[in-house]
């Protein structure tokens, strides 16, 4: 039962960056989400350079960053077609 509250070894700074990105994506704030993704990458790279992430964290957040990198492709207002035009 107490295992449910076990610390998962996640980094709070990266988790905050991911949460902010998720919120802006879910609200369709495309420009803000792109900024948040760049911030997530910068925080991830900085923490790696500073040696503040262990190997499991590096592996986990590397996958998270790559997942969001794929989701960010085409997630911009300039690529959005107006609803009143046809393909």
N, CA, C and O atoms as a Tinker XYZ file with bonds, in Angstrom:
   348  protein
     1  N      0.813000   -1.192000    0.000000    73     2
     2  CA     0.000000    0.000000    0.000000    64     1     3
     3  C      0.860000    1.261000    0.000000    63     2     4     5
     4  O      0.556000    2.221000   -0.708000    81     3
     5  N      1.926000    1.261000    0.787000    73     3     6
     6  CA     2.772000    2.435000    0.852000    64     5     7
     7  C      3.604000    2.616000   -0.412000    63     6     8     9
     8  O      4.180000    3.680000   -0.638000    81     7
     9  N      3.662000    1.579000   -1.226000    73     7    10
    10  CA     4.395000    1.671000   -2.479000    64     9    11
    11  C      3.789000    2.685000   -3.438000    63    10    12    13
    12  O      4.467000    3.173000   -4.342000    81    11
    13  N      2.509000    3.002000   -3.242000    73    11    14
    14  CA     1.856000    3.970000   -4.110000    64    13    15
    15  C      2.462000    5.366000   -3.967000    63    14    16    17
    16  O      2.416000    6.168000   -4.901000    81    15
    17  N      3.021000    5.648000   -2.812000    73    15    18
    18  CA     3.563000    6.970000   -2.550000    64    17    19
    19  C      5.072000    7.036000   -2.717000    63    18    20    21
    20  O      5.707000    8.033000   -2.373000    81    19
    21  N      5.624000    5.980000   -3.239000    73    19    22
    22  CA     7.069000    5.916000   -3.422000    64    21    23
    23  C      7.509000    6.951000   -4.457000    63    22    24    25
    24  O      6.870000    7.124000   -5.495000    81    23
    25  N      8.588000    7.620000   -4.160000    73    23    26
    26  CA     9.135000    8.616000   -5.085000    64    25    27
    27  C      9.595000    7.918000   -6.357000    63    26    28    29
    28  O     10.361000    6.957000   -6.299000    81    27
    29  N      9.137000    8.391000   -7.481000    73    27    30
    30  CA     9.423000    7.732000   -8.746000    64    29    31
    31  C     10.737000    8.176000   -9.371000    63    30    32    33
    32  O     11.101000    7.682000  -10.438000    81    31
    33  N     11.446000    9.080000   -8.748000    73    31    34
    34  CA    12.720000    9.517000   -9.293000    64    33    35
    35  C     12.580000   10.500000  -10.433000    63    34    36    37
    36  O     13.503000   10.656000  -11.233000    81    35
    37  N     11.444000   11.164000  -10.521000    73    35    38
    38  CA    11.250000   12.141000  -11.574000    64    37    39
    39  C     11.821000   13.476000  -11.136000    63    38    40    41
    40  O     11.916000   13.766000   -9.944000    81    39
    41  N     12.193000   14.270000  -12.098000    73    39    42
    42  CA    12.777000   15.577000  -11.839000    64    41    43
    43  C     11.664000   16.624000  -11.861000    63    42    44    45
    44  O     10.945000   16.743000  -12.853000    81    43
    45  N     11.522000   17.375000  -10.784000    73    43    46
    46  CA    10.409000   18.327000  -10.670000    64    45    47
    47  C     10.499000   19.452000  -11.704000    63    46    48    49
    48  O      9.472000   19.904000  -12.211000    81    47
    49  N     11.693000   19.903000  -12.016000    73    47    50
    50  CA    11.842000   20.972000  -13.001000    64    49    51
    51  C     11.394000   20.503000  -14.388000    63    50    52    53
    52  O     10.727000   21.241000  -15.114000    81    51
    53  N     11.760000   19.287000  -14.744000    73    51    54
    54  CA    11.329000   18.746000  -16.033000    64    53    55
    55  C      9.836000   18.427000  -16.021000    63    54    56    57
    56  O      9.147000   18.643000  -17.017000    81    55
    57  N      9.341000   17.920000  -14.909000    73    55    58
    58  CA     7.909000   17.623000  -14.812000    64    57    59
    59  C      7.080000   18.892000  -14.953000    63    58    60    61
    60  O      6.023000   18.871000  -15.583000    81    59
    61  N      7.544000   19.997000  -14.377000    73    59    62
    62  CA     6.853000   21.278000  -14.524000    64    61    63
    63  C      6.841000   21.727000  -15.986000    63    62    64    65
    64  O      5.826000   22.220000  -16.479000    81    63
    65  N      7.960000   21.558000  -16.672000    73    63    66
    66  CA     8.051000   21.941000  -18.081000    64    65    67
    67  C      7.116000   21.085000  -18.937000    63    66    68    69
    68  O      6.472000   21.594000  -19.854000    81    67
    69  N      7.041000   19.790000  -18.638000    73    67    70
    70  CA     6.155000   18.887000  -19.382000    64    69    71
    71  C      4.697000   19.255000  -19.121000    63    70    72    73
    72  O      3.888000   19.276000  -20.048000    81    71
    73  N      4.359000   19.543000  -17.870000    73    71    74
    74  CA     2.984000   19.900000  -17.524000    64    73    75
    75  C      2.548000   21.170000  -18.246000    63    74    76    77
    76  O      1.443000   21.232000  -18.785000    81    75
    77  N      3.402000   22.167000  -18.257000    73    75    78
    78  CA     3.081000   23.419000  -18.945000    64    77    79
    79  C      2.871000   23.172000  -20.440000    63    78    80    81
    80  O      1.951000   23.726000  -21.042000    81    79
    81  N      3.719000   22.346000  -21.030000    73    79    82
    82  CA     3.587000   21.992000  -22.442000    64    81    83
    83  C      2.271000   21.269000  -22.702000    63    82    84    85
    84  O      1.564000   21.590000  -23.657000    81    83
    85  N      1.941000   20.304000  -21.866000    73    83    86
    86  CA     0.685000   19.562000  -22.021000    64    85    87
    87  C     -0.525000   20.491000  -21.947000    63    86    88    89
    88  O     -1.451000   20.386000  -22.750000    81    87
    89  N     -0.504000   21.397000  -20.977000    73    87    90
    90  CA    -1.632000   22.313000  -20.812000    64    89    91
    91  C     -1.817000   23.207000  -22.032000    63    90    92    93
    92  O     -2.939000   23.395000  -22.503000    81    91
    93  N     -0.731000   23.753000  -22.540000    73    91    94
    94  CA    -0.847000   24.618000  -23.715000    64    93    95
    95  C     -1.248000   23.838000  -24.966000    63    94    96    97
    96  O     -1.968000   24.356000  -25.819000    81    95
    97  N     -0.786000   22.607000  -25.073000    73    95    98
    98  CA    -1.209000   21.780000  -26.212000    64    97    99
    99  C     -2.699000   21.462000  -26.119000    63    98   100   101
   100  O     -3.419000   21.534000  -27.115000    81    99
   101  N     -3.152000   21.111000  -24.926000    73    99   102
   102  CA    -4.563000   20.728000  -24.771000    64   101   103
   103  C     -5.493000   21.919000  -24.990000    63   102   104   105
   104  O     -6.648000   21.740000  -25.377000    81   103
   105  N     -5.001000   23.126000  -24.746000    73   103   106
   106  CA    -5.808000   24.327000  -24.977000    64   105   107
   107  C     -5.607000   24.886000  -26.381000    63   106   108   109
   108  O     -6.145000   25.939000  -26.724000    81   107
   109  N     -4.825000   24.170000  -27.189000    73   107   110
   110  CA    -4.561000   24.546000  -28.573000    64   109   111
   111  C     -3.815000   25.875000  -28.688000    63   110   112   113
   112  O     -3.975000   26.606000  -29.665000    81   111
   113  N     -2.996000   26.177000  -27.672000    73   111   114
   114  CA    -2.149000   27.363000  -27.716000    64   113   115
   115  C     -0.849000   26.962000  -28.403000    63   114   116   117
   116  O      0.147000   26.638000  -27.756000    81   115
   117  N     -0.889000   26.992000  -29.725000    73   115   118
   118  CA     0.195000   26.417000  -30.520000    64   117   119
   119  C      1.522000   27.150000  -30.368000    63   118   120   121
   120  O      2.565000   26.511000  -30.227000    81   119
   121  N      1.499000   28.470000  -30.394000    73   119   122
   122  CA     2.750000   29.216000  -30.248000    64   121   123
   123  C      3.352000   29.015000  -28.860000    63   122   124   125
   124  O      4.561000   28.833000  -28.717000    81   123
   125  N      2.503000   29.051000  -27.853000    73   123   126
   126  CA     2.977000   28.844000  -26.476000    64   125   127
   127  C      3.514000   27.427000  -26.307000    63   126   128   129
   128  O      4.519000   27.222000  -25.627000    81   127
   129  N      2.857000   26.456000  -26.918000    73   127   130
   130  CA     3.307000   25.067000  -26.825000    64   129   131
   131  C      4.673000   24.904000  -27.490000    63   130   132   133
   132  O      5.525000   24.180000  -26.975000    81   131
   133  N      4.890000   25.562000  -28.615000    73   131   134
   134  CA     6.194000   25.497000  -29.280000    64   133   135
   135  C      7.277000   26.097000  -28.381000    63   134   136   137
   136  O      8.377000   25.556000  -28.275000    81   135
   137  N      6.950000   27.226000  -27.734000    73   135   138
   138  CA     7.903000   27.837000  -26.789000    64   137   139
   139  C      8.174000   26.893000  -25.627000    63   138   140   141
   140  O      9.317000   26.747000  -25.192000    81   139
   141  N      7.127000   26.255000  -25.127000    73   139   142
   142  CA     7.281000   25.326000  -24.008000    64   141   143
   143  C      8.127000   24.126000  -24.391000    63   142   144   145
   144  O      8.900000   23.626000  -23.575000    81   143
   145  N      7.988000   23.661000  -25.623000    73   143   146
   146  CA     8.810000   22.535000  -26.074000    64   145   147
   147  C     10.277000   22.930000  -26.120000    63   146   148   149
   148  O     11.146000   22.172000  -25.688000    81   147
   149  N     10.549000   24.126000  -26.648000    73   147   150
   150  CA    11.940000   24.597000  -26.674000    64   149   151
   151  C     12.488000   24.723000  -25.252000    63   150   152   153
   152  O     13.655000   24.421000  -25.004000    81   151
   153  N     11.646000   25.170000  -24.322000    73   151   154
   154  CA    12.053000   25.268000  -22.927000    64   153   155
   155  C     12.334000   23.884000  -22.349000    63   154   156   157
   156  O     13.319000   23.701000  -21.634000    81   155
   157  N     11.490000   22.922000  -22.647000    73   155   158
   158  CA    11.683000   21.553000  -22.164000    64   157   159
   159  C     13.025000   21.005000  -22.649000    63   158   160   161
   160  O     13.777000   20.416000  -21.873000    81   159
   161  N     13.318000   21.199000  -23.921000    73   159   162
   162  CA    14.601000   20.746000  -24.462000    64   161   163
   163  C     15.778000   21.432000  -23.769000    63   162   164   165
   164  O     16.777000   20.791000  -23.443000    81   163
   165  N     15.651000   22.736000  -23.547000    73   163   166
   166  CA    16.736000   23.493000  -22.919000    64   165   167
   167  C     16.964000   23.038000  -21.483000    63   166   168   169
   168  O     18.108000   22.875000  -21.057000    81   167
   169  N     15.889000   22.833000  -20.740000    73   167   170
   170  CA    16.011000   22.374000  -19.349000    64   169   171
   171  C     16.638000   20.984000  -19.323000    63   170   172   173
   172  O     17.533000   20.719000  -18.520000    81   171
   173  N     16.173000   20.103000  -20.195000    73   171   174
   174  CA    16.704000   18.739000  -20.263000    64   173   175
   175  C     18.204000   18.759000  -20.552000    63   174   176   177
   176  O     18.979000   18.093000  -19.866000    81   175
   177  N     18.611000   19.517000  -21.562000    73   175   178
   178  CA    20.026000   19.587000  -21.925000    64   177   179
   179  C     20.865000   20.214000  -20.814000    63   178   180   181
   180  O     21.978000   19.764000  -20.544000    81   179
   181  N     20.331000   21.250000  -20.172000    73   179   182
   182  CA    21.068000   21.898000  -19.079000    64   181   183
   183  C     21.268000   20.939000  -17.910000    63   182   184   185
   184  O     22.356000   20.880000  -17.338000    81   183
   185  N     20.232000   20.192000  -17.550000    73   183   186
   186  CA    20.346000   19.261000  -16.436000    64   185   187
   187  C     21.312000   18.121000  -16.747000    63   186   188   189
   188  O     22.003000   17.630000  -15.855000    81   187
   189  N     21.360000   17.708000  -17.994000    73   187   190
   190  CA    22.335000   16.682000  -18.389000    64   189   191
   191  C     23.752000   17.237000  -18.259000    63   190   192   193
   192  O     24.634000   16.586000  -17.699000    81   191
   193  N     23.961000   18.452000  -18.784000    73   191   194
   194  CA    25.288000   19.071000  -18.713000    64   193   195
   195  C     25.745000   19.271000  -17.271000    63   194   196   197
   196  O     26.932000   19.145000  -16.969000    81   195
   197  N     24.812000   19.580000  -16.391000    73   195   198
   198  CA    25.139000   19.797000  -14.989000    64   197   199
   199  C     25.258000   18.490000  -14.203000    63   198   200   201
   200  O     25.627000   18.498000  -13.029000    81   199
   201  N     24.947000   17.378000  -14.849000    73   199   202
   202  CA    25.041000   16.079000  -14.196000    64   201   203
   203  C     23.990000   15.849000  -13.129000    63   202   204   205
   204  O     24.227000   15.115000  -12.170000    81   203
   205  N     22.827000   16.471000  -13.286000    73   203   206
   206  CA    21.781000   16.371000  -12.273000    64   205   207
   207  C     20.762000   15.266000  -12.544000    63   206   208   209
   208  O     19.832000   15.071000  -11.762000    81   207
   209  N     20.939000   14.544000  -13.653000    73   207   210
   210  CA    20.023000   13.450000  -13.975000    64   209   211
   211  C     20.774000   12.130000  -13.931000    63   210   212   213
   212  O     21.893000   12.024000  -14.433000    81   211
   213  N     20.153000   11.126000  -13.328000    73   211   214
   214  CA    20.760000    9.800000  -13.365000    64   213   215
   215  C     20.415000    9.133000  -14.699000    63   214   216   217
   216  O     19.681000    9.701000  -15.508000    81   215
   217  N     20.933000    7.953000  -14.923000    73   215   218
   218  CA    20.748000    7.286000  -16.217000    64   217   219
   219  C     19.277000    6.982000  -16.520000    63   218   220   221
   220  O     18.829000    7.144000  -17.655000    81   219
   221  N     18.537000    6.546000  -15.514000    73   219   222
   222  CA    17.115000    6.256000  -15.737000    64   221   223
   223  C     16.349000    7.518000  -16.110000    63   222   224   225
   224  O     15.479000    7.491000  -16.982000    81   223
   225  N     16.677000    8.624000  -15.446000    73   223   226
   226  CA    16.022000    9.888000  -15.759000    64   225   227
   227  C     16.391000   10.350000  -17.169000    63   226   228   229
   228  O     15.531000   10.822000  -17.913000    81   227
   229  N     17.656000   10.217000  -17.536000    73   227   230
   230  CA    18.080000   10.603000  -18.888000    64   229   231
   231  C     17.308000    9.809000  -19.931000    63   230   232   233
   232  O     16.824000   10.365000  -20.917000    81   231
   233  N     17.198000    8.513000  -19.708000    73   231   234
   234  CA    16.495000    7.653000  -20.658000    64   233   235
   235  C     15.013000    8.016000  -20.737000    63   234   236   237
   236  O     14.450000    8.138000  -21.825000    81   235
   237  N     14.393000    8.187000  -19.578000    73   235   238
   238  CA    12.962000    8.501000  -19.531000    64   237   239
   239  C     12.667000    9.838000  -20.211000    63   238   240   241
   240  O     11.808000    9.916000  -21.089000    81   239
   241  N     13.381000   10.886000  -19.803000    73   239   242
   242  CA    13.096000   12.219000  -20.347000    64   241   243
   243  C     13.551000   12.358000  -21.793000    63   242   244   245
   244  O     13.003000   13.174000  -22.534000    81   243
   245  N     14.528000   11.587000  -22.199000    73   243   246
   246  CA    14.913000   11.577000  -23.606000    64   245   247
   247  C     13.745000   11.077000  -24.458000    63   246   248   249
   248  O     13.461000   11.628000  -25.522000    81   247
   249  N     13.077000   10.037000  -23.983000    73   247   250
   250  CA    11.903000    9.519000  -24.689000    64   249   251
   251  C     10.762000   10.524000  -24.683000    63   250   252   253
   252  O     10.062000   10.678000  -25.684000    81   251
   253  N     10.573000   11.209000  -23.563000    73   251   254
   254  CA     9.524000   12.225000  -23.467000    64   253   255
   255  C      9.791000   13.350000  -24.465000    63   254   256   257
   256  O      8.886000   13.773000  -25.184000    81   255
   257  N     11.026000   13.830000  -24.510000    73   255   258
   258  CA    11.381000   14.920000  -25.427000    64   257   259
   259  C     11.169000   14.475000  -26.878000    63   258   260   261
   260  O     10.614000   15.226000  -27.681000    81   259
   261  N     11.603000   13.278000  -27.211000    73   259   262
   262  CA    11.440000   12.795000  -28.592000    64   261   263
   263  C      9.964000   12.613000  -28.946000    63   262   264   265
   264  O      9.558000   12.881000  -30.076000    81   263
   265  N      9.167000   12.161000  -27.990000    73   263   266
   266  CA     7.728000   12.006000  -28.222000    64   265   267
   267  C      7.096000   13.361000  -28.537000    63   266   268   269
   268  O      6.323000   13.490000  -29.486000    81   267
   269  N      7.433000   14.362000  -27.734000    73   267   270
   270  CA     6.877000   15.691000  -27.976000    64   269   271
   271  C      7.459000   16.333000  -29.228000    63   270   272   273
   272  O      6.789000   17.140000  -29.874000    81   271
   273  N      8.686000   15.992000  -29.580000    73   271   274
   274  CA     9.270000   16.519000  -30.824000    64   273   275
   275  C      8.395000   16.093000  -32.008000    63   274   276   277
   276  O      8.123000   16.891000  -32.906000    81   275
   277  N      7.964000   14.847000  -32.001000    73   275   278
   278  CA     7.085000   14.365000  -33.062000    64   277   279
   279  C      5.726000   15.045000  -33.043000    63   278   280   281
   280  O      5.158000   15.344000  -34.094000    81   279
   281  N      5.209000   15.286000  -31.851000    73   279   282
   282  CA     3.901000   15.934000  -31.732000    64   281   283
   283  C      3.944000   17.397000  -32.147000    63   282   284   285
   284  O      2.923000   17.954000  -32.551000    81   283
   285  N      5.098000   18.020000  -32.053000    73   283   286
   286  CA     5.227000   19.438000  -32.375000    64   285   287
   287  C      5.335000   19.699000  -33.873000    63   286   288   289
   288  O      5.138000   20.827000  -34.325000    81   287
   289  N      5.647000   18.662000  -34.639000    73   287   290
   290  CA     5.748000   18.836000  -36.095000    64   289   291
   291  C      4.362000   19.218000  -36.633000    63   290   292   293
   292  O      3.394000   18.474000  -36.474000    81   291
   293  N      4.290000   20.358000  -37.255000    73   291   294
   294  CA     3.029000   20.824000  -37.822000    64   293   295
   295  C      2.066000   21.413000  -36.806000    63   294   296   297
   296  O      0.948000   21.785000  -37.164000    81   295
   297  N      2.471000   21.506000  -35.553000    73   295   298
   298  CA     1.604000   22.065000  -34.512000    64   297   299
   299  C      1.859000   23.561000  -34.422000    63   298   300   301
   300  O      2.380000   24.062000  -33.426000    81   299
   301  N      1.477000   24.269000  -35.494000    73   299   302
   302  CA     1.639000   25.720000  -35.553000    64   301   303
   303  C      0.415000   26.327000  -36.201000    63   302   304   305
   304  O     -0.321000   25.650000  -36.919000    81   303
   305  N      0.206000   27.584000  -35.950000    73   303   306
   306  CA    -0.936000   28.268000  -36.561000    64   305   307
   307  C     -0.728000   28.456000  -38.061000    63   306   308   309
   308  O     -1.694000   28.444000  -38.824000    81   307
   309  N      0.516000   28.629000  -38.489000    73   307   310
   310  CA     0.751000   28.866000  -39.913000    64   309   311
   311  C      0.435000   27.633000  -40.756000    63   310   312   313
   312  O      0.127000   27.768000  -41.940000    81   311
   313  N      0.503000   26.434000  -40.175000    73   311   314
   314  CA     0.175000   25.209000  -40.906000    64   313   315
   315  C     -1.307000   24.856000  -40.827000    63   314   316   317
   316  O     -1.760000   23.916000  -41.480000    81   315
   317  N     -2.049000   25.598000  -40.040000    73   315   318
   318  CA    -3.470000   25.327000  -39.861000    64   317   319
   319  C     -4.253000   25.936000  -41.019000    63   318   320   321
   320  O     -4.122000   27.123000  -41.318000    81   319
   321  N     -5.056000   25.120000  -41.655000    73   319   322
   322  CA    -5.856000   25.616000  -42.763000    64   321   323
   323  C     -7.155000   26.203000  -42.210000    63   322   324   325
   324  O     -7.772000   25.630000  -41.312000    81   323
   325  N     -7.560000   27.342000  -42.754000    73   323   326
   326  CA    -8.826000   27.937000  -42.302000    64   325   327
   327  C     -9.999000   26.998000  -42.612000    63   326   328   329
   328  O     -9.999000   26.301000  -43.627000    81   327
   329  N    -10.972000   26.995000  -41.743000    73   327   330
   330  CA   -12.100000   26.091000  -41.905000    64   329   331
   331  C    -12.940000   26.401000  -43.130000    63   330   332   333
   332  O    -13.685000   25.543000  -43.604000    81   331
   333  N    -12.832000   27.619000  -43.651000    73   331   334
   334  CA   -13.660000   28.002000  -44.778000    64   333   335
   335  C    -13.038000   27.666000  -46.129000    63   334   336   337
   336  O    -13.644000   27.931000  -47.167000    81   335
   337  N    -11.838000   27.087000  -46.131000    73   335   338
   338  CA   -11.229000   26.690000  -47.397000    64   337   339
   339  C    -11.342000   25.186000  -47.558000    63   338   340   341
   340  O    -11.459000   24.442000  -46.584000    81   339
   341  N    -11.306000   24.766000  -48.785000    73   339   342
   342  CA   -11.293000   23.333000  -49.068000    64   341   343
   343  C     -9.862000   22.928000  -49.329000    63   342   344   345
   344  O     -9.060000   23.743000  -49.784000    81   343
   345  N     -9.529000   21.677000  -49.048000    73   343   346
   346  CA    -8.160000   21.148000  -49.210000    64   345   347
   347  C     -7.443000   21.888000  -50.268000    63   346   348
   348  O     -6.282000   21.591000  -50.550000    81   347
